[in-house]
Amino acid sequence: MLPIFLIGYMGSGKTTLGRGVEARAHKTFIDLDEYIEEQTGMTVKEIFAQKGEEGFRLIERDYLRKLALTEDTLIACGGGTPCFFNNIDIMNRRGVTVWLDASVDRLHERLSQARSKRPLIANLDDEQLRAFIIDSLSKRNPYYSRAAHRFDADLLDNEEQLASSVNLFIERFL
């Protein structure tokens, strides 16, 4: 089976859903950012600090291409992954792309709770965070919308919602 690429904005639930599917369907799950950290021995934050965003995006592209050659894997991509180089084309050619589409309200709720873990938004107040999400989505949605499939990611916030979403994802894509 070809790899399945989960794409979508930060906080859309790519890792949460991916780990849920892995546990329920015994599918190999790989978080691209975690994979990059393991392979390089540096955190994403350290890579950004040392090489800048362009340097990180080049590394990200190279590891995405490597993972695109895998079989029977579920890969959670970073929120910006599809938006650089021809990454969305690579994913669409080599596997199945699924856009985890979450509403601005849900993204705002999730990201405001996890703000400290995300350097891009750590210093934004609630109003700034909402504006940041809206602005970012306006730039990224044209890339996300090129995914082969779209999956509602608003219902991943408790065990019951996650279990239901995992089952629906398995029915649709596995």
GROMACS .gro file of C-alpha atoms in nm:
model
  174
    1MET     CA    1   0.000   0.000   0.000
    2LEU     CA    2   0.125   0.348  -0.090
    3PRO     CA    3   0.212   0.592   0.189
    4ILE     CA    4  -0.061   0.821   0.320
    5PHE     CA    5   0.047   1.180   0.381
    6LEU     CA    6  -0.144   1.382   0.641
    7ILE     CA    7  -0.122   1.752   0.566
    8GLY     CA    8  -0.282   2.055   0.728
    9TYR     CA    9  -0.218   2.353   0.948
   10MET     CA   10  -0.041   2.325   1.283
   11GLY     CA   11  -0.289   2.213   1.543
   12SER     CA   12  -0.510   2.036   1.290
   13GLY     CA   13  -0.442   1.702   1.459
   14LYS     CA   14  -0.208   1.527   1.217
   15THR     CA   15   0.001   1.366   1.489
   16THR     CA   16  -0.296   1.297   1.716
   17LEU     CA   17  -0.492   1.124   1.440
   18GLY     CA   18  -0.182   0.948   1.305
   19ARG     CA   19  -0.097   0.797   1.643
   20GLY     CA   20  -0.459   0.694   1.689
   21VAL     CA   21  -0.465   0.518   1.353
   22GLU     CA   22  -0.131   0.353   1.428
   23ALA     CA   23  -0.264   0.213   1.756
   24ARG     CA   24  -0.595   0.093   1.610
   25ALA     CA   25  -0.487  -0.028   1.264
   26HIS     CA   26  -0.125  -0.124   1.339
   27LYS     CA   27  -0.010   0.108   1.064
   28THR     CA   28   0.345   0.245   1.080
   29PHE     CA   29   0.319   0.612   1.174
   30ILE     CA   30   0.596   0.867   1.114
   31ASP     CA   31   0.586   1.230   1.221
   32LEU     CA   32   0.811   1.406   0.966
   33ASP     CA   33   0.941   1.666   1.215
   34GLU     CA   34   1.028   1.394   1.469
   35TYR     CA   35   1.193   1.190   1.193
   36ILE     CA   36   1.405   1.490   1.090
   37GLU     CA   37   1.510   1.541   1.451
   38GLU     CA   38   1.610   1.175   1.485
   39GLN     CA   39   1.804   1.175   1.159
   40THR     CA   40   1.986   1.505   1.213
   41GLY     CA   41   2.036   1.487   1.589
   42MET     CA   42   1.896   1.841   1.618
   43THR     CA   43   1.557   1.977   1.709
   44VAL     CA   44   1.357   2.160   1.445
   45LYS     CA   45   1.408   2.475   1.653
   46GLU     CA   46   1.788   2.423   1.643
   47ILE     CA   47   1.784   2.363   1.268
   48PHE     CA   48   1.588   2.688   1.218
   49ALA     CA   49   1.836   2.873   1.442
   50GLN     CA   50   2.144   2.736   1.264
   51LYS     CA   51   2.027   2.712   0.904
   52GLY     CA   52   1.723   2.937   0.883
   53GLU     CA   53   1.388   2.843   0.737
   54GLU     CA   54   1.534   2.782   0.389
   55GLY     CA   55   1.790   2.538   0.531
   56PHE     CA   56   1.519   2.357   0.725
   57ARG     CA   57   1.293   2.337   0.420
   58LEU     CA   58   1.573   2.179   0.215
   59ILE     CA   59   1.631   1.917   0.484
   60GLU     CA   60   1.255   1.862   0.511
   61ARG     CA   61   1.227   1.813   0.134
   62ASP     CA   62   1.507   1.556   0.129
   63TYR     CA   63   1.357   1.348   0.411
   64LEU     CA   64   1.008   1.377   0.261
   65ARG     CA   65   1.144   1.233  -0.064
   66LYS     CA   66   1.303   0.947   0.128
   67LEU     CA   67   0.982   0.870   0.318
   68ALA     CA   68   0.778   0.895  -0.002
   69LEU     CA   69   0.950   0.574  -0.113
   70THR     CA   70   0.819   0.380   0.187
   71GLU     CA   71   0.525   0.142   0.173
   72ASP     CA   72   0.234   0.102   0.411
   73THR     CA   73   0.314   0.412   0.619
   74LEU     CA   74   0.115   0.703   0.753
   75ILE     CA   75   0.322   1.023   0.749
   76ALA     CA   76   0.227   1.342   0.934
   77CYS     CA   77   0.386   1.635   0.755
   78GLY     CA   78   0.465   1.971   0.908
   79GLY     CA   79   0.212   2.246   0.841
   80GLY     CA   80   0.440   2.411   0.585
   81THR     CA   81   0.565   2.096   0.413
   82PRO     CA   82   0.322   2.102   0.117
   83CYS     CA   83   0.387   2.473   0.059
   84PHE     CA   84   0.752   2.454  -0.044
   85PHE     CA   85   0.936   2.332  -0.353
   86ASN     CA   86   0.717   2.075  -0.526
   87ASN     CA   87   0.645   1.876  -0.209
   88ILE     CA   88   0.269   1.855  -0.265
   89ASP     CA   89   0.334   1.714  -0.614
   90ILE     CA   90   0.578   1.456  -0.475
   91MET     CA   91   0.321   1.346  -0.217
   92ASN     CA   92   0.037   1.331  -0.471
   93ARG     CA   93   0.247   1.132  -0.720
   94ARG     CA   94   0.389   0.886  -0.472
   95GLY     CA   95   0.105   0.831  -0.227
   96VAL     CA   96  -0.233   0.943  -0.100
   97THR     CA   97  -0.268   1.294   0.043
   98VAL     CA   98  -0.527   1.374   0.307
   99TRP     CA   99  -0.585   1.732   0.418
  100LEU     CA  100  -0.689   1.746   0.783
  101ASP     CA  101  -0.910   2.052   0.764
  102ALA     CA  102  -0.994   2.217   1.095
  103SER     CA  103  -1.192   2.537   1.147
  104VAL     CA  104  -1.027   2.861   1.255
  105ASP     CA  105  -1.213   2.840   1.587
  106ARG     CA  106  -1.086   2.488   1.657
  107LEU     CA  107  -0.730   2.575   1.551
  108HIS     CA  108  -0.738   2.885   1.772
  109GLU     CA  109  -0.862   2.681   2.068
  110ARG     CA  110  -0.597   2.411   2.025
  111LEU     CA  111  -0.308   2.646   1.952
  112SER     CA  112  -0.388   2.884   2.236
  113GLN     CA  113  -0.353   2.586   2.474
  114ALA     CA  114  -0.021   2.475   2.317
  115ARG     CA  115   0.121   2.820   2.248
  116SER     CA  116   0.434   2.776   2.461
  117LYS     CA  117   0.543   2.470   2.261
  118ARG     CA  118   0.531   2.654   1.930
  119PRO     CA  119   0.790   2.930   1.885
  120LEU     CA  120   0.606   3.097   1.595
  121ILE     CA  121   0.307   3.178   1.814
  122ALA     CA  122   0.447   3.174   2.168
  123ASN     CA  123   0.434   3.553   2.211
  124LEU     CA  124   0.099   3.621   2.046
  125ASP     CA  125  -0.208   3.718   2.247
  126ASP     CA  126  -0.547   3.565   2.158
  127GLU     CA  127  -0.641   3.833   1.905
  128GLN     CA  128  -0.299   3.822   1.737
  129LEU     CA  129  -0.312   3.442   1.730
  130ARG     CA  130  -0.650   3.439   1.553
  131ALA     CA  131  -0.523   3.693   1.296
  132PHE     CA  132  -0.205   3.489   1.247
  133ILE     CA  133  -0.406   3.170   1.183
  134ILE     CA  134  -0.638   3.342   0.935
  135ASP     CA  135  -0.349   3.503   0.748
  136SER     CA  136  -0.147   3.180   0.738
  137LEU     CA  137  -0.444   2.975   0.617
  138SER     CA  138  -0.509   3.221   0.334
  139LYS     CA  139  -0.155   3.149   0.211
  140ARG     CA  140  -0.147   2.775   0.278
  141ASN     CA  141  -0.497   2.660   0.184
  142PRO     CA  142  -0.421   2.673  -0.191
  143TYR     CA  143  -0.156   2.405  -0.127
  144TYR     CA  144  -0.364   2.204   0.119
  145SER     CA  145  -0.657   2.204  -0.123
  146ARG     CA  146  -0.443   2.014  -0.375
  147ALA     CA  147  -0.463   1.705  -0.154
  148ALA     CA  148  -0.652   1.412  -0.304
  149HIS     CA  149  -0.883   1.396  -0.001
  150ARG     CA  150  -1.016   1.622   0.271
  151PHE     CA  151  -1.092   1.503   0.624
  152ASP     CA  152  -1.281   1.701   0.890
  153ALA     CA  153  -1.036   1.747   1.178
  154ASP     CA  154  -1.258   1.942   1.416
  155LEU     CA  155  -1.347   1.637   1.624
  156LEU     CA  156  -1.022   1.515   1.778
  157ASP     CA  157  -1.033   1.682   2.120
  158ASN     CA  158  -1.142   1.402   2.353
  159GLU     CA  159  -1.121   1.022   2.358
  160GLU     CA  160  -1.468   0.969   2.215
  161GLN     CA  161  -1.416   1.213   1.927
  162LEU     CA  162  -1.073   1.071   1.852
  163ALA     CA  163  -1.197   0.712   1.850
  164SER     CA  164  -1.481   0.805   1.613
  165SER     CA  165  -1.247   1.001   1.382
  166VAL     CA  166  -0.990   0.719   1.381
  167ASN     CA  167  -1.260   0.468   1.284
  168LEU     CA  168  -1.388   0.696   1.008
  169PHE     CA  169  -1.034   0.752   0.877
  170ILE     CA  170  -0.967   0.376   0.871
  171GLU     CA  171  -1.295   0.312   0.687
  172ARG     CA  172  -1.215   0.575   0.425
  173PHE     CA  173  -0.844   0.529   0.367
  174LEU     CA  174  -0.724   0.185   0.481
   0.00000   0.00000   0.00000
